[in-house]
mmCIF file of C-alpha atoms and ligand atoms in Angstrom:
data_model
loop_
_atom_site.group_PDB
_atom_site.id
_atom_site.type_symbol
_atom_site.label_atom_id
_atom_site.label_comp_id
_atom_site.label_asym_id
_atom_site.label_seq_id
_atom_site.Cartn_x
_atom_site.Cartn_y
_atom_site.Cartn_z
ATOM 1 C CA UNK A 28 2.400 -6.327 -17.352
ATOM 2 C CA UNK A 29 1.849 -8.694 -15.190
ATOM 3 C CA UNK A 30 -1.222 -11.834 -16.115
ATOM 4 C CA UNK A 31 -4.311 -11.808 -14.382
ATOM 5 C CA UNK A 32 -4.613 -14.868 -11.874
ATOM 6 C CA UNK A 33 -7.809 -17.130 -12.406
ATOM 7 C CA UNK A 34 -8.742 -15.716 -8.946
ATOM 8 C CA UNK A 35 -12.131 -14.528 -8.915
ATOM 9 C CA UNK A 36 -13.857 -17.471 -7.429
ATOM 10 C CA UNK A 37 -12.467 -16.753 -4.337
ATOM 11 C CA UNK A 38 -13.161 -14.959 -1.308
ATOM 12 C CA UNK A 39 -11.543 -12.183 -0.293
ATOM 13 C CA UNK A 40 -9.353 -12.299 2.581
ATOM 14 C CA UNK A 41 -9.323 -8.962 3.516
ATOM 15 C CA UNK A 42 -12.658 -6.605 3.236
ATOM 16 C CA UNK A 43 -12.285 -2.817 3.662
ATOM 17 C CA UNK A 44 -15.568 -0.957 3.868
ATOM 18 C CA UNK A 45 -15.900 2.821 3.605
ATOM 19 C CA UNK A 46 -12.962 3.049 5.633
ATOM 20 C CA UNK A 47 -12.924 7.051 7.369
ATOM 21 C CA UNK A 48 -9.784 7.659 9.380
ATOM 22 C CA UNK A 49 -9.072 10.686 11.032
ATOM 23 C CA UNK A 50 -6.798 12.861 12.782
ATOM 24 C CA UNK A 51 -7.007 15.792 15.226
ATOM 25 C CA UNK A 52 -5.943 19.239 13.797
ATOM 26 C CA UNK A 53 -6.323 22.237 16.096
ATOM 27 C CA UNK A 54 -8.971 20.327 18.348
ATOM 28 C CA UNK A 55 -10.937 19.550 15.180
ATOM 29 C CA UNK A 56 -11.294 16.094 13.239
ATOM 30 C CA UNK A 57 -10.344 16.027 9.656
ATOM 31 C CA UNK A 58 -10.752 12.667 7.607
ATOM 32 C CA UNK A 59 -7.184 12.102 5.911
ATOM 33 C CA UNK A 60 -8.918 8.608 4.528
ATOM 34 C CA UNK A 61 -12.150 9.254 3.741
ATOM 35 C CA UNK A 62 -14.984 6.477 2.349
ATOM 36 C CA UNK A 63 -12.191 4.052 1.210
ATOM 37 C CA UNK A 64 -13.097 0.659 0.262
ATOM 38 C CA UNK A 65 -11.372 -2.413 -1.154
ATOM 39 C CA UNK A 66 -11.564 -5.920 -0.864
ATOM 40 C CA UNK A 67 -7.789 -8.308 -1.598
ATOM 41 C CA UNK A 68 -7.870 -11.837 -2.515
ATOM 42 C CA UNK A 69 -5.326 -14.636 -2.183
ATOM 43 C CA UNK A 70 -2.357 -14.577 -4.640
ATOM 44 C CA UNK A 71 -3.680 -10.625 -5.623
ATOM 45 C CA UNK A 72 -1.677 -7.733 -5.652
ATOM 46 C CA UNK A 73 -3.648 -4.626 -4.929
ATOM 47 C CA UNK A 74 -1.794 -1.230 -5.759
ATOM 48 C CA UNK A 75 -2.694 1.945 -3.638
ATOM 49 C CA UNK A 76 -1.382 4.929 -5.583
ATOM 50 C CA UNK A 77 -1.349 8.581 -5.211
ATOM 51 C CA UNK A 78 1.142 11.580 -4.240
ATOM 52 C CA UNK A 79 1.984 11.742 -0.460
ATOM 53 C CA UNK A 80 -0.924 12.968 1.827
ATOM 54 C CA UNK A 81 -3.212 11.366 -0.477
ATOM 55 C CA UNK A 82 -4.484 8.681 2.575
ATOM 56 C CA UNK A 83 -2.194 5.484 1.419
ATOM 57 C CA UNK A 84 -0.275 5.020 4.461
ATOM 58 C CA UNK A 85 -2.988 6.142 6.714
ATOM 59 C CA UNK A 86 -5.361 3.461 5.321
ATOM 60 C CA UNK A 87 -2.347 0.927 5.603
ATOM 61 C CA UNK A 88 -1.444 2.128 9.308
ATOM 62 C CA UNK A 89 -5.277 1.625 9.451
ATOM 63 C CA UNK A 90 -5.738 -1.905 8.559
ATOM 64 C CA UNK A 91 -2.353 -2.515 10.850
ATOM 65 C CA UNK A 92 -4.112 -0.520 13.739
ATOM 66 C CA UNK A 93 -0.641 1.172 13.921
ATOM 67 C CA UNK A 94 -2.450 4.802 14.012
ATOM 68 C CA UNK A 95 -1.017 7.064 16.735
ATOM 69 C CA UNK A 96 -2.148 6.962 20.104
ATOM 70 C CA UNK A 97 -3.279 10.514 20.227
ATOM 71 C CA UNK A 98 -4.914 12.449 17.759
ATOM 72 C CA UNK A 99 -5.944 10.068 15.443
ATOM 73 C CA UNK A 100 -9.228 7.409 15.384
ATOM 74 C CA UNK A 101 -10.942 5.246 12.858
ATOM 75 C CA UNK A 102 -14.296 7.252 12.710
ATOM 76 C CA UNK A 103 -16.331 4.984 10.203
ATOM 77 C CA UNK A 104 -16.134 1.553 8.587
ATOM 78 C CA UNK A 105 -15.035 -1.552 8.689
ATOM 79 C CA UNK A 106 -12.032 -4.083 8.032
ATOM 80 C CA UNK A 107 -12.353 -7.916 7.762
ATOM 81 C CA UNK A 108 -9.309 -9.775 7.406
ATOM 82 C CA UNK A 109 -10.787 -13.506 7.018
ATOM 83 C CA UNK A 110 -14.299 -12.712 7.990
ATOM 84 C CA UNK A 111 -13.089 -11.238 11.349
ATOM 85 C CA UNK A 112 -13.401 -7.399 12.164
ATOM 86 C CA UNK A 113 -9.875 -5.915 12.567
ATOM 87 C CA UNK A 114 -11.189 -2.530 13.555
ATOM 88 C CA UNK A 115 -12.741 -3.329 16.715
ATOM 89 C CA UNK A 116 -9.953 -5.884 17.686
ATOM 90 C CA UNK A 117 -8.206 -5.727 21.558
ATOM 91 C CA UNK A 118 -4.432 -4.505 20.951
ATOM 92 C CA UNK A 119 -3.716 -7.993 22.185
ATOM 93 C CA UNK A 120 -5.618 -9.591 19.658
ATOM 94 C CA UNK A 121 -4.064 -7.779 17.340
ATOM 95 C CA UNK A 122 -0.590 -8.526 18.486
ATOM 96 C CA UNK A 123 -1.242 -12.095 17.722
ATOM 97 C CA UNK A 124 -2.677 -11.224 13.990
ATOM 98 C CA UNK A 125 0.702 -8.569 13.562
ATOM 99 C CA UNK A 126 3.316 -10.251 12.199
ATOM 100 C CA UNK A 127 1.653 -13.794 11.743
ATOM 101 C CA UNK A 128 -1.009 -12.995 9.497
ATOM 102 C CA UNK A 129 -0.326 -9.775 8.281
ATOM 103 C CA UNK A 130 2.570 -8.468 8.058
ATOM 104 C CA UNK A 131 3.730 -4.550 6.830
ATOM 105 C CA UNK A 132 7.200 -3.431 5.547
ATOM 106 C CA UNK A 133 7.900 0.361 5.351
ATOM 107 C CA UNK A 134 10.066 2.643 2.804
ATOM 108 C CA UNK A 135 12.903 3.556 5.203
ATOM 109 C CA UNK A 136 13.917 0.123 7.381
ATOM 110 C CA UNK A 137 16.667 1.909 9.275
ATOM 111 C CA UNK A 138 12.966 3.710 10.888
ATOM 112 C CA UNK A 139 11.739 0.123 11.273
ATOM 113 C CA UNK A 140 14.655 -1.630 12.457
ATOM 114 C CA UNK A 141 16.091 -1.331 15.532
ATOM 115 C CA UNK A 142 19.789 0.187 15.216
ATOM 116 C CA UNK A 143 21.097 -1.645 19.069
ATOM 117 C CA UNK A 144 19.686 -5.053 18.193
ATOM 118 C CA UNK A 145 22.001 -7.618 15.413
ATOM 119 C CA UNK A 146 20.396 -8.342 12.535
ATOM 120 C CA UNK A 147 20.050 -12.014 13.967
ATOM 121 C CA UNK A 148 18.456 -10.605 16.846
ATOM 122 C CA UNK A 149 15.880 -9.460 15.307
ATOM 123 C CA UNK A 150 14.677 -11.973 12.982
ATOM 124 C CA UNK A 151 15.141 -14.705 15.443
ATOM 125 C CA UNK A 152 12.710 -12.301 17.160
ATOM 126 C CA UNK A 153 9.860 -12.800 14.654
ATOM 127 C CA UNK A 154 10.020 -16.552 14.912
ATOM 128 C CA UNK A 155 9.990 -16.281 18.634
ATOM 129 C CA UNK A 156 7.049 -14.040 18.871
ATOM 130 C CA UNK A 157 4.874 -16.078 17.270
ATOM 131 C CA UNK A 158 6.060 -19.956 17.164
ATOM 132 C CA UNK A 159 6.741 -22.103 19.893
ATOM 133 C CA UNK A 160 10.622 -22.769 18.764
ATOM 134 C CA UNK A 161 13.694 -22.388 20.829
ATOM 135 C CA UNK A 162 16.416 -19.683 20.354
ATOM 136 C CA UNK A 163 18.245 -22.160 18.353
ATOM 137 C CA UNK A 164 15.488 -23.275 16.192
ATOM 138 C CA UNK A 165 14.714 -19.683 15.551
ATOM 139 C CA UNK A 166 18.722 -19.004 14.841
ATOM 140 C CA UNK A 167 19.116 -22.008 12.327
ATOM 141 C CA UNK A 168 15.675 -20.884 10.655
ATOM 142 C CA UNK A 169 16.808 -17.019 10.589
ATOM 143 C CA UNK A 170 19.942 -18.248 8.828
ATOM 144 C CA UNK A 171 17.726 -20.110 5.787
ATOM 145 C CA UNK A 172 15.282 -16.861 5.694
ATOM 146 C CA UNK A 173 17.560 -14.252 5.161
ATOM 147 C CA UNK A 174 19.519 -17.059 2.918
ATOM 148 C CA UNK A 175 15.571 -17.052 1.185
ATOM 149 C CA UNK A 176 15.862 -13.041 0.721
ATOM 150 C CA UNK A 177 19.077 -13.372 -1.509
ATOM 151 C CA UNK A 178 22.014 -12.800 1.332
ATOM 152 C CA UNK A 179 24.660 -14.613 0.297
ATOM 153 C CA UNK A 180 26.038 -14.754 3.502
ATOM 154 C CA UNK A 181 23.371 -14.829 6.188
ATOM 155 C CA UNK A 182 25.544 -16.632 9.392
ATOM 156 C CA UNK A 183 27.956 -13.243 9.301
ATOM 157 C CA UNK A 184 25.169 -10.595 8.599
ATOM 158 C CA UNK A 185 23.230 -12.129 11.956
ATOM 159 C CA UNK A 186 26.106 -10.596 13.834
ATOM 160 C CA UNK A 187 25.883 -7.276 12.274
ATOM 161 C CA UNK A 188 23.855 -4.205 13.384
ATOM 162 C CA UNK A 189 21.520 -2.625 10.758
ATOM 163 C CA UNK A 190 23.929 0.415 9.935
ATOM 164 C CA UNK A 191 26.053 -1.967 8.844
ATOM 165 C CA UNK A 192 23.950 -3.027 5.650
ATOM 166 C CA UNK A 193 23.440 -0.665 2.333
ATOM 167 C CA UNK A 194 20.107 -0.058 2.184
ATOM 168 C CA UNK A 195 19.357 -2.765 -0.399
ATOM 169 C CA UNK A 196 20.202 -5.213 2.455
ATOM 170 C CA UNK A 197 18.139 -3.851 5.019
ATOM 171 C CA UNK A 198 15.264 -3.971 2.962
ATOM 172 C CA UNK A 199 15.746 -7.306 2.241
ATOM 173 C CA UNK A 200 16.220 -8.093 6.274
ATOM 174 C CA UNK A 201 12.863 -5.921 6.748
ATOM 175 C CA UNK A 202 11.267 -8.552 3.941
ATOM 176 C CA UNK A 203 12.898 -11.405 5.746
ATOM 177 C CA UNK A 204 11.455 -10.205 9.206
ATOM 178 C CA UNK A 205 7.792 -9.806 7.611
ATOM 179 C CA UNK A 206 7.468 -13.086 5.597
ATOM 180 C CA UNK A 207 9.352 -15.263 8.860
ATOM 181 C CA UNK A 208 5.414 -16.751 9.510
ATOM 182 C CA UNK A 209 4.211 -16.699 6.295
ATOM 183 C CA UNK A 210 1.512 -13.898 6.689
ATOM 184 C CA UNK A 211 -1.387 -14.413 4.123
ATOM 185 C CA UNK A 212 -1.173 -10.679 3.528
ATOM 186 C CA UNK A 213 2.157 -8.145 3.063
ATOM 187 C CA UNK A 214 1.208 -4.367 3.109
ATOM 188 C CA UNK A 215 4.157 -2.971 1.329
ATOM 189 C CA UNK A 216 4.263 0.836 1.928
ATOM 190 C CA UNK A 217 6.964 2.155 -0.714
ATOM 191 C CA UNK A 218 8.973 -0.694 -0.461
ATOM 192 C CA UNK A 219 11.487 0.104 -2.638
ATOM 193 C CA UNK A 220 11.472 4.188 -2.837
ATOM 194 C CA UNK A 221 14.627 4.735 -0.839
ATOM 195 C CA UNK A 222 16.617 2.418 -2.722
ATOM 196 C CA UNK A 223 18.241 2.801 -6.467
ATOM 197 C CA UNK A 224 16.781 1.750 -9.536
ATOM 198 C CA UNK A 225 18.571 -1.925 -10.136
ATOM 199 C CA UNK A 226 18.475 -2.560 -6.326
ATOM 200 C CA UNK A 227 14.191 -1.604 -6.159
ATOM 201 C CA UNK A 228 13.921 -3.559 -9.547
ATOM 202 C CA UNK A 229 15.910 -6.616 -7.399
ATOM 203 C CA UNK A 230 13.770 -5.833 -4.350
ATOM 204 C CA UNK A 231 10.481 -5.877 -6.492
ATOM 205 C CA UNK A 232 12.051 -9.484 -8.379
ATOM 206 C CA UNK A 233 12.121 -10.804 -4.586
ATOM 207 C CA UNK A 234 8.332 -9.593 -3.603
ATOM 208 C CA UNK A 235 6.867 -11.099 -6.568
ATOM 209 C CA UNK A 236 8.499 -14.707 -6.227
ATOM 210 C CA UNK A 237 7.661 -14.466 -2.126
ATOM 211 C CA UNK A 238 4.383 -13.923 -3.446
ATOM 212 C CA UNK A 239 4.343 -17.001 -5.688
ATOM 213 C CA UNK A 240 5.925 -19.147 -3.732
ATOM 214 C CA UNK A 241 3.789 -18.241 -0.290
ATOM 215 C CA UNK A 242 0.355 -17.774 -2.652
ATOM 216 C CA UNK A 243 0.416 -14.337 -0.487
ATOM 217 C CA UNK A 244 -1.936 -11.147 -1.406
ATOM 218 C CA UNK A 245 0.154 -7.720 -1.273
ATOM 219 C CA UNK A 246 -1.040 -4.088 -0.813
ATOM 220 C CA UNK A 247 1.457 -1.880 -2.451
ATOM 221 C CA UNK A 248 1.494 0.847 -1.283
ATOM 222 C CA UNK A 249 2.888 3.648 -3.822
ATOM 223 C CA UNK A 250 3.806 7.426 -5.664
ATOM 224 C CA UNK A 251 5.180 5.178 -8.765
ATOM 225 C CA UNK A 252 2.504 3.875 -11.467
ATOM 226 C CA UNK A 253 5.876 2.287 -13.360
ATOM 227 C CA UNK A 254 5.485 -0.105 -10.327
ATOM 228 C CA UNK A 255 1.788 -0.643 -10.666
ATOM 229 C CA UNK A 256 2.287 -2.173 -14.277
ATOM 230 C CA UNK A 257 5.281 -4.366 -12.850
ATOM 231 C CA UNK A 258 3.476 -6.075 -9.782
ATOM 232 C CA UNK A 259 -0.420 -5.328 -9.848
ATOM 233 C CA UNK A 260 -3.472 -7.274 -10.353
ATOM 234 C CA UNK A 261 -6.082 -4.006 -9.389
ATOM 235 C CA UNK A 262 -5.235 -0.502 -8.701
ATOM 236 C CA UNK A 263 -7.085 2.158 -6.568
ATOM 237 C CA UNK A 264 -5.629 5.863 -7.505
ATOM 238 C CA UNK A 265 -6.194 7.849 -4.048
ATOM 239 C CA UNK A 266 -6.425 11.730 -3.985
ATOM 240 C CA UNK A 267 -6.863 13.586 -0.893
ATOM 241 C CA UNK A 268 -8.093 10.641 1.426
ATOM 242 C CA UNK A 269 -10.681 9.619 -1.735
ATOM 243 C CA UNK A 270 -10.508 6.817 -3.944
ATOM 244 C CA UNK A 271 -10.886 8.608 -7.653
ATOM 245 C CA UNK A 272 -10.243 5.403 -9.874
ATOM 246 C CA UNK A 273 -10.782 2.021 -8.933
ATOM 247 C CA UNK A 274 -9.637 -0.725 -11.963
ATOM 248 C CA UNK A 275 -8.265 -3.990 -12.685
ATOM 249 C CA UNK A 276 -3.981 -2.641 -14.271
ATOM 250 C CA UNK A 277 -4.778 -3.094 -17.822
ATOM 251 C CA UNK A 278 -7.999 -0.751 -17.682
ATOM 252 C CA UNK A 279 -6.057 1.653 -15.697
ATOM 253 C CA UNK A 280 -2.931 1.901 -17.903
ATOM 254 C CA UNK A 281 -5.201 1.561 -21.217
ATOM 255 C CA UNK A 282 -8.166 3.400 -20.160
ATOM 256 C CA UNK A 283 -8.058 6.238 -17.445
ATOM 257 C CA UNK A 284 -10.922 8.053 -16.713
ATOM 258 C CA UNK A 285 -9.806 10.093 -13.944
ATOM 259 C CA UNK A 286 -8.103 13.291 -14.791
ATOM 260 C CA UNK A 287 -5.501 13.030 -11.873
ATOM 261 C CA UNK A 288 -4.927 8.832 -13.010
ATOM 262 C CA UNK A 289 -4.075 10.769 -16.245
ATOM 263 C CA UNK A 290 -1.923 12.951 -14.909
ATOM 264 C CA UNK A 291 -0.005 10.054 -12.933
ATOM 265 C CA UNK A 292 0.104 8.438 -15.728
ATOM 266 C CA UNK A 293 2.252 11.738 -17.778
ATOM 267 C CA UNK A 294 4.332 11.501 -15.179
ATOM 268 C CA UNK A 295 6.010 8.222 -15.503
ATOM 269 C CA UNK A 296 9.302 8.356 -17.155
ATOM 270 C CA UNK A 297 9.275 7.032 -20.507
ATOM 271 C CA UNK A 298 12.523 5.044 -21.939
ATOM 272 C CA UNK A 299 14.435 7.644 -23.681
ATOM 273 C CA UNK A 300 13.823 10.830 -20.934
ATOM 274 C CA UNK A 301 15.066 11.253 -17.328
ATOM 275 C CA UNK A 302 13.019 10.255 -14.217
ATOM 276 C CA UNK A 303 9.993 13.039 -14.017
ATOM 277 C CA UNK A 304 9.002 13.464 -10.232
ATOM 278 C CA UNK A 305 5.237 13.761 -9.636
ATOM 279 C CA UNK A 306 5.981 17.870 -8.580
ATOM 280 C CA UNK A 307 5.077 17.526 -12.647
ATOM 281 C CA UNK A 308 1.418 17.865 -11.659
ATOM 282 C CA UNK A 309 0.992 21.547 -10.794
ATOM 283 C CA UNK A 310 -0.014 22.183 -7.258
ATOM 284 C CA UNK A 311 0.045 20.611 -4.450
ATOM 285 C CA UNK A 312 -2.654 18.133 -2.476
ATOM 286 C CA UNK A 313 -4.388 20.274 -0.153
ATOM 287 C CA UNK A 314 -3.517 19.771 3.422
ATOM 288 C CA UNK A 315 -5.940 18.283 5.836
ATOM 289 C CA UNK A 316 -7.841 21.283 7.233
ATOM 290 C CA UNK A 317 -7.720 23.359 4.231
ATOM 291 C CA UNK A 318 -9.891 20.537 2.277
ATOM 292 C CA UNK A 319 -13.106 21.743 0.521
ATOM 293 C CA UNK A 320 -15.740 20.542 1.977
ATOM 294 C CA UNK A 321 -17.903 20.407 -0.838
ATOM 295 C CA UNK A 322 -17.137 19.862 -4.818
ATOM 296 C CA UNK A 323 -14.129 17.891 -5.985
ATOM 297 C CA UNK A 324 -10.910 17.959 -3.793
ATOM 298 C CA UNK A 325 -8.927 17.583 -7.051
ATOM 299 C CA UNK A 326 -10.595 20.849 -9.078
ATOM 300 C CA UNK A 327 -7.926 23.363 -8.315
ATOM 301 C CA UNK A 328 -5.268 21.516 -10.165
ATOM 302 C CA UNK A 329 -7.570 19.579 -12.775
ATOM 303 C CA UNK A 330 -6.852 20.507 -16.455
ATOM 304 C CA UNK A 331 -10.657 19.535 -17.221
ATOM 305 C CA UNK A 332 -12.447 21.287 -14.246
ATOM 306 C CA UNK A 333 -15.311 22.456 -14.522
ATOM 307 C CA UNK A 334 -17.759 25.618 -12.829
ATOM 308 C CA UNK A 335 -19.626 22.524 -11.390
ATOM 309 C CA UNK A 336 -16.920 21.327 -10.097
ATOM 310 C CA UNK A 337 -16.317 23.370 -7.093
ATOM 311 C CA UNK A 338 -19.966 23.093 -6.215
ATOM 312 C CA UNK A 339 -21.013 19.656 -7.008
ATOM 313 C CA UNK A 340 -19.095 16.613 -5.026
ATOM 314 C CA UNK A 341 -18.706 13.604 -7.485
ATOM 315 C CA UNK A 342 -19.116 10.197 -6.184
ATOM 316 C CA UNK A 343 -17.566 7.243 -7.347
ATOM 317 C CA UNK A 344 -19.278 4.954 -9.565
ATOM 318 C CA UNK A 345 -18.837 1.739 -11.793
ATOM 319 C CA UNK A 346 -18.441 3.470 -15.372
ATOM 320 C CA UNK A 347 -18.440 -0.616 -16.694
ATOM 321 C CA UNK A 348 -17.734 -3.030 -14.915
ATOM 322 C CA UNK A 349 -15.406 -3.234 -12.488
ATOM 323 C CA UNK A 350 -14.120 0.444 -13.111
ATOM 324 C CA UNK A 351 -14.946 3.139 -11.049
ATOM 325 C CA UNK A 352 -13.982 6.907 -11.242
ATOM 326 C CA UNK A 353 -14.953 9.468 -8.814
ATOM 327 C CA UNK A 354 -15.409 12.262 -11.492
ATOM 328 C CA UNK A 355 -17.816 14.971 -12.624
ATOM 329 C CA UNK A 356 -17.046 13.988 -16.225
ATOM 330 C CA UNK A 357 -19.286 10.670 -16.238
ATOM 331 C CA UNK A 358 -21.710 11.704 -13.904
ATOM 332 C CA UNK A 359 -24.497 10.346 -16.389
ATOM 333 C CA UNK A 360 -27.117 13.116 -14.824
ATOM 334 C CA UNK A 361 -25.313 15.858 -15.659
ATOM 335 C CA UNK A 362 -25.355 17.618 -19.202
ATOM 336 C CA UNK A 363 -22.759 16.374 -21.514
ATOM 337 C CA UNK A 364 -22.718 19.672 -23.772
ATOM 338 C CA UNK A 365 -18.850 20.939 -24.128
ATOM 339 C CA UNK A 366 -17.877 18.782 -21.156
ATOM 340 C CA UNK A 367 -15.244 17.437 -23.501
ATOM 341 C CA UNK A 368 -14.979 13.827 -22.521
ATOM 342 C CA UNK A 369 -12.658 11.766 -23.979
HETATM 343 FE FE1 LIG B 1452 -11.687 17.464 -12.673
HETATM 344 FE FE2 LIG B 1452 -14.203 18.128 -12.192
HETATM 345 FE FE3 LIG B 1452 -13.578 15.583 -12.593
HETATM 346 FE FE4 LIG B 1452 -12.842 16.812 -10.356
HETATM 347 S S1 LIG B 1452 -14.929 16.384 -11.016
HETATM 348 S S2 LIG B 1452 -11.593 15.480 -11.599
HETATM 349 S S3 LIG B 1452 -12.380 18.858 -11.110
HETATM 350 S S4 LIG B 1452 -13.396 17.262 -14.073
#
């Protein structure tokens, strides 16, 4: 596991403040993050986990203001990267942050990159947008960055077209393209799911030394707690667009509250068995407009639900300090009596 930086002097350089995003079903607004907040210092490495639909990527696309168009708003909250609101930002002022300051790789690159452009093309392109450098400056420096990302041989690959490249290498070219101006924050979203297990353990080598060598914070963005315990500082465990569990790693892995962190936590693969997929938690996460509206949005698969449950919504609050679990189970006003905490 990783060791806790002496980082809490600091400020944080990016605030998140019951964060509600939402998006248009059928005419009608659901909230698919809902009441999110975290706050990311320098040199940290926040993990965001959860199943898919949970809210990660939608609080990610969020911060990026990447949202679609149509259909889908910011409805309450705020973000501060650096003291500055990001949510009320012009889409030109937010060009300028995009890329420079913070920058966002994705699970699939072949999505992200752009299949007629070379490879050269498009990093020279993230220098360019953003630094006053000639095309030849930007070539010579594309050369040492993907060089930086472990390609052995960067002058051929800027020739090549992203099909080209296994996917190990493309992910390392999306890496290269999202560190070219040093951003003081990476959102990774899934970095490394698409890839196998020595090339994401390769991928996740790279992140980490980026991140020591740039003093960069990362959001990490995944499904796979295994991760977490590699590459985290904190952790916030998302279930259906809520935060449940909020904790620094250690606490998390050691001491779960949360019945669904639990769960997670079952589900990584231990060293002797084959990889479990999360599909090991029974049921699914209830789509956007079929959310209750009142109770918790996790009782219908929780192995310690109770009648309450469905009627009461839990709100998350510090159990000690600095962990907080949104959870019926330590609600401190409600009877204790065969509740069967443990
Ligand atoms: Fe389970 Fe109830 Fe806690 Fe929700 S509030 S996680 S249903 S015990």
């Amino acid at each position: 596991m990783k060791i806790k930086s002496n980082i809490h002097h600091e400020e944080a350089i990016l605030k998140i403040a019951n964060l509600k995003t939402a998006f248009d079903i059928n005419g009608t607004y659901h909230n698919a993050v809902d009441d999110v907040s975290l706050s990311i210092k320098r040199r940290e490495v926040v993990g965001v986990v959860g199943e898919s639909g949970c809210g990660k990527s939608v609080m990610s696309l969020s911060i990026m203001k990447l949202l679609p168009k149509q259909g889908s708003k910011i409805v309450g909250g705020h973000i501060y990267f650096e003291g500055k609101r990001l949510d009320t930002l012009s889409e030109q002022e937010m060009n300028r942050i995009r890329g420079k300051d913070i920058s966002m790789i994705f699970q699939e690159p072949m999505t992200s990159l752009n299949p007629v452009f070379t490879i050269g093309f498009q990093v020279s392109e993230a220098f360019l947008n953003h630094m006053k450098i000639s095309k030849k400056e930007a070539r010579i420096q594309s050369i040492q960055l993907l060089k930086s990302v472990g390609i052995s041989r960067p002058e051929k690959m800027m020739d090549e077209y992203p099909h080209q490249l296994s996917g190990g290498m493309r992910q390392r070219v999306m890496i290269a393209i999202a560190i070219a101006c040093q951003p003081k924050l990476l959102i990774a979203d899934e970095p490394t799911t698409a890839l196998d297990v020595t090339v994401q353990a390769q991928i996740l080598e790279l992140l980490k030394e980026i991140q020591d060598a740039n003093d960069m914070a990362i959001i990490l963005i995944t499904h796979d707690l295994g991760i977490v315990a590699e590459m985290c500082d904190h952790v916030i465990v998302m279930y259906a667009g809520k935060m449940v569990e909020k904790a620094d790693v250690d606490t998390l892995f050691y001491n779960p509250k949360h019945p669904y962190t639990s769960l997670l936590l079952g589900a990584i693969p231990k060293m002797d068995e084959e990889k479990k997929e999360l599909s090991s938690i029974k049921g699914i996460v209830p789509s956007l407009n079929e959310m209750p509206t009142v109770g918790c949005r996790f009782a219908a698969r929780c192995p310690k639900a109770m009648p309450e449950c469905t009627v009461i919504t839990p709100i998350l609050a510090e159990i000690e300090s600095g962990h907080e679990v949104s959870c019926l189970l330590y609600d401190t006003s409600m009877p204790k009596e065969g509740m069967g905490i443990s």
